[in-house]
Coordinates of C-alpha atoms and ligand atoms in Angstrom, one line a residue:
X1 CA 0.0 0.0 0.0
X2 CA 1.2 3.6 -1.2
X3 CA 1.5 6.1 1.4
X4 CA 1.7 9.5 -0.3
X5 CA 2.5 12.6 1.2
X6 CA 3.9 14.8 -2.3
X7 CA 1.7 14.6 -5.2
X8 CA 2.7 16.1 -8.9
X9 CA 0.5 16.8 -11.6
X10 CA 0.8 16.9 -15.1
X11 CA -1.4 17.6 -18.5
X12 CA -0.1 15.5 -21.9
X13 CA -1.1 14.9 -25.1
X14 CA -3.2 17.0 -26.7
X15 CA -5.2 19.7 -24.8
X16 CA -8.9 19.8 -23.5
X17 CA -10.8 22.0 -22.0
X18 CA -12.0 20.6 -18.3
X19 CA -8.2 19.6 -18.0
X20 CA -7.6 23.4 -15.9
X21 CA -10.6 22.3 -13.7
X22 CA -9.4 19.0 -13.4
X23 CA -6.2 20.6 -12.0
X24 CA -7.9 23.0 -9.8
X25 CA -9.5 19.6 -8.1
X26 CA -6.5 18.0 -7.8
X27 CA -4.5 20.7 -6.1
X28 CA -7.1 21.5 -3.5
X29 CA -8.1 18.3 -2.8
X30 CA -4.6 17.5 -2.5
X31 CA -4.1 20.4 0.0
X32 CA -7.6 19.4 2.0
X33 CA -5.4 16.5 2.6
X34 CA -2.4 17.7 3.8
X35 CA -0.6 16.6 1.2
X36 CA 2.2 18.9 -1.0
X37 CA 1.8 19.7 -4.6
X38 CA 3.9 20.1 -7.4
X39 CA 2.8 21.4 -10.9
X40 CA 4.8 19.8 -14.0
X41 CA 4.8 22.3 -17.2
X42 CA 4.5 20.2 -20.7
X43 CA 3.9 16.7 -19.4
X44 CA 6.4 14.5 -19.5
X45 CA 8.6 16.8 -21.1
X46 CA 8.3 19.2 -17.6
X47 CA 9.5 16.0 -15.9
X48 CA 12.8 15.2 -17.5
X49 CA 13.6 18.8 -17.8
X50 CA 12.6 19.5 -14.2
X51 CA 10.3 22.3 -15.3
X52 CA 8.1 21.9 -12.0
X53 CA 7.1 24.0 -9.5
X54 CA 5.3 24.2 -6.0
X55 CA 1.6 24.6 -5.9
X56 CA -1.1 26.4 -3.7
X57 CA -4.9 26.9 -3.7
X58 CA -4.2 30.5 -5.1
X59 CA -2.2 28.9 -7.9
X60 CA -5.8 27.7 -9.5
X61 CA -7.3 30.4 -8.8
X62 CA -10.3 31.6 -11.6
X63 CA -8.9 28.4 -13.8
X64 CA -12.7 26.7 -14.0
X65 CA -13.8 28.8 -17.0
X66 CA -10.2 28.3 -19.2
X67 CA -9.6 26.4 -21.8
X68 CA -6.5 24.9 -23.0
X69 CA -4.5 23.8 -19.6
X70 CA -2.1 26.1 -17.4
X71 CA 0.7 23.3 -16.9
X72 CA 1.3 23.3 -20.7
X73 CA 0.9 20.0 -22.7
X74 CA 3.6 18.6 -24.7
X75 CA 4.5 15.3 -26.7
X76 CA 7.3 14.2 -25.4
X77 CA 9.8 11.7 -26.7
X78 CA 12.3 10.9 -24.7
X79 CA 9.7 9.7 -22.2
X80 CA 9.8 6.7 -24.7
X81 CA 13.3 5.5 -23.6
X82 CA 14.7 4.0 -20.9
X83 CA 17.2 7.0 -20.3
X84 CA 14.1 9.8 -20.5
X85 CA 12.6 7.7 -18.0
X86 CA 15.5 7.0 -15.4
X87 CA 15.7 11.0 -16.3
X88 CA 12.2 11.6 -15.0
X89 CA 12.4 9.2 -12.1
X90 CA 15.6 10.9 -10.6
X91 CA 13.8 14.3 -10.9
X92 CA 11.0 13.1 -8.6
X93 CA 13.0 11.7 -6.3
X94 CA 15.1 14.7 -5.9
X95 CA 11.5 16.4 -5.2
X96 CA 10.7 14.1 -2.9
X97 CA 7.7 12.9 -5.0
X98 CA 5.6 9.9 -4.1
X99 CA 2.6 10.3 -6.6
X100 CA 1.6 11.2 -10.2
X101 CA -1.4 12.2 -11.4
X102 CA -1.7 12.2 -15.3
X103 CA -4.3 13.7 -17.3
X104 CA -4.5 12.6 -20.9
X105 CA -5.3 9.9 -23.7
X106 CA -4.3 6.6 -24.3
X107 CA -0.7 7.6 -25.1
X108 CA -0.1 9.4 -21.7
X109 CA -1.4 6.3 -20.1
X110 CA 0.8 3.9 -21.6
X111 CA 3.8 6.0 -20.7
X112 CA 2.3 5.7 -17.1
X113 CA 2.2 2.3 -16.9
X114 CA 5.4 1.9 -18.4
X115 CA 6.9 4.4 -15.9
X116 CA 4.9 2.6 -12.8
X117 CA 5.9 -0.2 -13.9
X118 CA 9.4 0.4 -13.9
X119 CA 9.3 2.7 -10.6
X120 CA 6.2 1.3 -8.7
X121 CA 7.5 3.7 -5.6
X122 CA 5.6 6.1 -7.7
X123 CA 1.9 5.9 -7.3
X124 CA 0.1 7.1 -10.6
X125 CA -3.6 7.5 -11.5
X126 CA -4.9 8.3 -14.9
X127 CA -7.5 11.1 -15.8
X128 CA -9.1 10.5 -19.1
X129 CA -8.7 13.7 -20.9
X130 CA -9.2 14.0 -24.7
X131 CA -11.6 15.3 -26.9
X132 CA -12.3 12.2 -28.5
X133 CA -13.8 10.3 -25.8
X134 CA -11.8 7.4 -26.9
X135 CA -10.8 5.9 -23.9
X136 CA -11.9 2.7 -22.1
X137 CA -13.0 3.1 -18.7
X138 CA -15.0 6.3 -18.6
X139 CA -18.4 7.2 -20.6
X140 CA -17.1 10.7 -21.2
X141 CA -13.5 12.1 -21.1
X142 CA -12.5 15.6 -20.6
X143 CA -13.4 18.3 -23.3
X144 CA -15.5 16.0 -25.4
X145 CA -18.9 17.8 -24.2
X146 CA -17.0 21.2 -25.0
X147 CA -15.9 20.3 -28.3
X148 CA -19.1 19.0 -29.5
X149 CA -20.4 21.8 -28.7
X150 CA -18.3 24.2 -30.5
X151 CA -19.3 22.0 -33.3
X152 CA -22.7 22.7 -33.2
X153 CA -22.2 25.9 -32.9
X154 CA -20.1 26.4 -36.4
X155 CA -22.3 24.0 -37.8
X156 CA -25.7 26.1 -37.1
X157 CA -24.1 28.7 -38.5
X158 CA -22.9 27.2 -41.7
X159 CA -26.4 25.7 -41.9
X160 CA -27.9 28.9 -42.5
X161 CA -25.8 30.0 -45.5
X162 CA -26.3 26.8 -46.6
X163 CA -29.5 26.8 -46.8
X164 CA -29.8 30.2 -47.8
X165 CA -28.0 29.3 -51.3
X166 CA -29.0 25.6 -52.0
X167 CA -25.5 24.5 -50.6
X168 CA -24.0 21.3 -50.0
X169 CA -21.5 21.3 -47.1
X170 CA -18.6 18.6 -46.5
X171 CA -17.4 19.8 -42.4
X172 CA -14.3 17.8 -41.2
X173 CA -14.2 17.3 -38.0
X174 CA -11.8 15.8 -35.4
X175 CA -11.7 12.0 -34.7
X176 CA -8.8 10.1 -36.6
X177 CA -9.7 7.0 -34.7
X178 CA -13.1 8.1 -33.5
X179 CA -16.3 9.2 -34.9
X180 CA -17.7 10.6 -31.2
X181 CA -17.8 13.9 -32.0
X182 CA -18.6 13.1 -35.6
X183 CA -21.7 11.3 -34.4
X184 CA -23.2 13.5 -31.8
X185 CA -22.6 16.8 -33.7
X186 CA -24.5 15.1 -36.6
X187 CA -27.8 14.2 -34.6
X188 CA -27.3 17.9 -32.9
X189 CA -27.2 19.1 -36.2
X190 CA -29.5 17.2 -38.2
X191 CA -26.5 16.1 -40.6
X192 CA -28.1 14.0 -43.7
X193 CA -25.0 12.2 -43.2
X194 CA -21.9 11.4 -41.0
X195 CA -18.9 9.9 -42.8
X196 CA -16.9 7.9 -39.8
X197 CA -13.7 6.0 -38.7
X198 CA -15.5 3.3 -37.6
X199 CA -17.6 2.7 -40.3
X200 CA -16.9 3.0 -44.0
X201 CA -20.0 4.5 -46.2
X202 CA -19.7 3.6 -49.7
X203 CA -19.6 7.0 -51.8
X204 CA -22.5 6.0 -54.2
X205 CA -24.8 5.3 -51.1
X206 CA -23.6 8.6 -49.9
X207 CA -24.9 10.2 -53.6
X208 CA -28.3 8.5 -53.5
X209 CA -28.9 9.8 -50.3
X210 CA -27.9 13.3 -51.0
X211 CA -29.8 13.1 -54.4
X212 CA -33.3 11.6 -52.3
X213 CA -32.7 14.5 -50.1
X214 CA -33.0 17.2 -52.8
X215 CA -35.7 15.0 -54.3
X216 CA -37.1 15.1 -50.6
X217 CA -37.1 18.9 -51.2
X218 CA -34.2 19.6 -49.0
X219 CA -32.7 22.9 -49.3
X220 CA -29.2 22.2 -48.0
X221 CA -27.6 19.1 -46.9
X222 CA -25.0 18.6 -44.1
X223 CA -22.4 16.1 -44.5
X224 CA -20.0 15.5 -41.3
X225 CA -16.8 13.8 -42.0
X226 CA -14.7 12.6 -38.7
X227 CA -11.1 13.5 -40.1
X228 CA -9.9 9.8 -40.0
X229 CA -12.8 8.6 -42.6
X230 CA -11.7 6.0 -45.2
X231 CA -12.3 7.5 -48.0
X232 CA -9.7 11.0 -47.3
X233 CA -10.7 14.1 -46.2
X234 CA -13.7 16.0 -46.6
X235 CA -12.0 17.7 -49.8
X236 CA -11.4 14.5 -51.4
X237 CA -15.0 13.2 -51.0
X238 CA -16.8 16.8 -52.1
X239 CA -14.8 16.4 -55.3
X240 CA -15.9 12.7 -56.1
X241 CA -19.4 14.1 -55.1
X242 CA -19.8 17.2 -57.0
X243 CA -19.3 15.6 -60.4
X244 CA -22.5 13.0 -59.3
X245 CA -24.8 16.2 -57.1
X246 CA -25.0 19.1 -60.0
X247 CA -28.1 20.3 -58.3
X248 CA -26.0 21.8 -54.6
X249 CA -23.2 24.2 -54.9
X250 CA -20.7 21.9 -53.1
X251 CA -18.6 23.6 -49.7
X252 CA -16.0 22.6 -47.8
X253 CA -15.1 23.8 -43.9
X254 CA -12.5 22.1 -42.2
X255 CA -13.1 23.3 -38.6
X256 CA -9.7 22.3 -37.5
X257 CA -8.1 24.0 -33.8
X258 CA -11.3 25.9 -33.1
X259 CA -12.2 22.6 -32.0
X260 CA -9.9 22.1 -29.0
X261 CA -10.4 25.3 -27.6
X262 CA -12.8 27.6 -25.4
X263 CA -14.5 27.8 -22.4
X264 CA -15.5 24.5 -20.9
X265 CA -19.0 23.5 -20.7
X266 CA -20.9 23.2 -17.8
X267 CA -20.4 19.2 -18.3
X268 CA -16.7 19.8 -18.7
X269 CA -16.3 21.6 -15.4
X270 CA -18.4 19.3 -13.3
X271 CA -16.6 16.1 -14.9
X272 CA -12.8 17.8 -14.5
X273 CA -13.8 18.2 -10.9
X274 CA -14.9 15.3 -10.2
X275 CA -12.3 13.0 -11.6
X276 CA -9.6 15.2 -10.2
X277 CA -11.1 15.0 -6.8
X278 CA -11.5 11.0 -7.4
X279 CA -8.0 10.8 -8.7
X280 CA -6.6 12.5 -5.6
X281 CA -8.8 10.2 -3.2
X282 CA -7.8 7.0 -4.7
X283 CA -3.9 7.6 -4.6
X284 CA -4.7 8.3 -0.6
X285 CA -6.6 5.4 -0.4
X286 CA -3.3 3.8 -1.8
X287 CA -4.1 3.0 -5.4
X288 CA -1.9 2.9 -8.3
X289 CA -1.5 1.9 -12.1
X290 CA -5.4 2.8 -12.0
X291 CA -7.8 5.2 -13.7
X292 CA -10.3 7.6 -12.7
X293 CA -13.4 7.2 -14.8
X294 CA -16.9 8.3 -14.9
X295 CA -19.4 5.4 -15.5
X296 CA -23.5 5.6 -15.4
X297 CA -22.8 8.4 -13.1
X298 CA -21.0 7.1 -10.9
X299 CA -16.9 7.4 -10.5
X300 CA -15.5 4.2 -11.3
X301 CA -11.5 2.9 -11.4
X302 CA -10.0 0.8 -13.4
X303 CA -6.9 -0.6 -13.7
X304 CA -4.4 1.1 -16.8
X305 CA -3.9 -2.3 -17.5
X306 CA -7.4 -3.1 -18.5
X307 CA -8.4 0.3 -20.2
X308 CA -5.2 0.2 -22.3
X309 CA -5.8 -3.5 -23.5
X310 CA -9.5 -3.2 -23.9
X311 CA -8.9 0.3 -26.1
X312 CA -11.0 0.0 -29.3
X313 CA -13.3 1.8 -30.8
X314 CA -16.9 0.6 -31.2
X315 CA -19.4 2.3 -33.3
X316 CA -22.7 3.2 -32.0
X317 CA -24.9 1.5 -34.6
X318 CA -27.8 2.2 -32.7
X319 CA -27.4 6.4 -32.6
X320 CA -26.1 5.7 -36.4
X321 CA -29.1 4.0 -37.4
X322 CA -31.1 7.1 -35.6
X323 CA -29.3 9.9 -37.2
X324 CA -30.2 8.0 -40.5
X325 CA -33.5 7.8 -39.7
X326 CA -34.4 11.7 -38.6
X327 CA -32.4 12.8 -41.4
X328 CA -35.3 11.6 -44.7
Ligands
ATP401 P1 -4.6 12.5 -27.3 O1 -5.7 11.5 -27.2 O2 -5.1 13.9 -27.2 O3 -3.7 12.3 -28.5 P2 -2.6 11.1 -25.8 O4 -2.2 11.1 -24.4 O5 -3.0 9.8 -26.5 O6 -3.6 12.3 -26.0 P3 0.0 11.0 -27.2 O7 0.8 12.0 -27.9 O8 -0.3 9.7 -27.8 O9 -1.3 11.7 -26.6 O10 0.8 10.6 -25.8 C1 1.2 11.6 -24.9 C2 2.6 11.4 -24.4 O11 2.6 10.1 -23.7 C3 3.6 11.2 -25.5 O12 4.1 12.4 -26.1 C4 4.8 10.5 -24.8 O13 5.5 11.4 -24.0 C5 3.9 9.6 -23.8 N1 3.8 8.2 -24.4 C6 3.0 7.8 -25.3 N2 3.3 6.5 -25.6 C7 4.3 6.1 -24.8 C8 5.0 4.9 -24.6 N3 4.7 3.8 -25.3 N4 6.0 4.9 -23.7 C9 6.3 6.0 -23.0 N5 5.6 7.2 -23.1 C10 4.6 7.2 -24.0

């Protein structure tokens, strides 16, 4: 059993808004509990180049409504190698560091495991933060609720100019490996159709769909693409479209970075502060190599062992077949 008395904390991968009020939790929780706390700028890069520095309530002061994180993210590859590593391990030991909380994606908890695994002195726990709610373990991670919404939002708006001029829209979206945000900005949205990772729509269904929707008497159509679709990016598809669909002036928006950032929502905030106060609890409670997650409700931990090997991801064929059917 780990007893801890000096926790750090570090953000890795990419960014997500909930990760500041994720921090904010873990740091006064941390506190509550007598314990000390050290911030870690840039992940695992902060770690191997010591970049760390003492924390205090005050230091998360007014972070809830940011987006982005205020340690920094980073990728970081040295923490691939055994001498990054030994690097790392040193610098916490120097600090007098007994526990490590992570907030990231699958990457970040691979190198966590790895790193426990190697050093099990050090206690770690997981927090799943990415926008692409990807992760085994957890229902929702950090800044997927956020980023969703932001794409509703462009989406609405690109909605009314298409409609306004008889447009057909290709929007790329996030989601190499996951259509998440694909799906659920699609049925916000009314998309008549969502192109996805996980599934691959064959381009001449995709064309009789969009030509029954203008026979429908649509005025626009909406086509989501999750960036890691099959068949290319959204430009690639809008060309092999356009030469089939001469009734729709045919558009392309790749939202891109917008995605990632702004406030987080209300869901964001609430989820961030709960897993960091989780996270915090289960290293006292003398946990380790574990995740924080957020199931039916309820906090639930599982092992980084099981999330990592269970990682896949699974289309919602059920929501699929809905957003098919409230599109005719
Ligand atoms: P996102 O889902 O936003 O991409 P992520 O945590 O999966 O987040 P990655 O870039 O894959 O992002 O991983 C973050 C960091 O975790 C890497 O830059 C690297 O420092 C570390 N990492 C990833 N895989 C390993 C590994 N096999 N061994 C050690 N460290 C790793």
């Amino acid at each position: 059993m780990h007893k801890i008395s000096k926790l750090a904390v570090l953000t890795s991968g990419g960014d997500a808004p909930g990760m500041n009020p994720c921090i904010r939790a873990v740091v006064r929780t941390g506190i509550y509990n007598g314990l000390k706390i050290v911030g870690i700028r840039k992940g695992y890069q902060g770690l191997i180049e010591n970049d760390m520095y003492d924390m205090t309530p005050r230091s998360v002061s007014n972070i809830l409504n940011l987006g982005g994180t205020i340690l920094k993210t980073a990728r970081c590859l040295p923490f691939r190698t055994d001498e990054g590593m030994e690097t790392a391990y040193k610098h916490l030991k120097e600090q007098k560091i007994d526990a490590l909380v992570v907030i990231g994606g699958d990457g970040t908890f691979t190198g966590a495991l790895r790193f426990s695994k190697r050093y099990p002195d050090i206690a770690v726990m997981g927090v799943p933060g990415t926008i692409d709610n990807d992760l085994y373990g957890s229902t929702y991670t950090l800044g997927f609720d956020t980023a969703t919404n932001t794409v509703i939002e462009a989406i609405d708006k690109i909605r009314d100019t298409a409609d306004a001029h008889d447009r057909l829209f290709f929007i790329e979206v996030m989601g190499r490996d996951s259509g998440a945000i694909a799906l659920r900005a699609g049925i916000s949205c009314g998309a008549e159709a969502i192109l996805l990772p996980e599934k691959t729509t064959a381009i001449d269904d995709l064309i009789e769909n969009l030509k029954a929707g203008q026979h429908n008497k649509k005025s626009s159509s909406i086509v989501i693409v999750a960036e890691g679709d099959k068949h290319g990016g959204a430009y690639d598809i809008a060309r092999v479209v356009q030469k089939e669909v001469k009734f729709y002036d045919v558009k392309v928006t790749i939202l891109g970075h917008l995605q990632r950032g702004g406030s987080p929502s209300a869901f964001d905030r609430i989820l961030g502060s709960r897993l960091g106060y989780a996270a915090v609890n289960a290293l006292i409670a003398g946990e380790t190599q574990k995740m924080v997650g957020l199931e039916a409700n309820h906090i639930k931990i599982t092992s980084l062992e099981e999330a990592l090997n269970q990682h896949e991801f699974k289309l919602e064929e059920d929501l699929m077949q809905m957003a098919e059917i409230l599109s005719i």
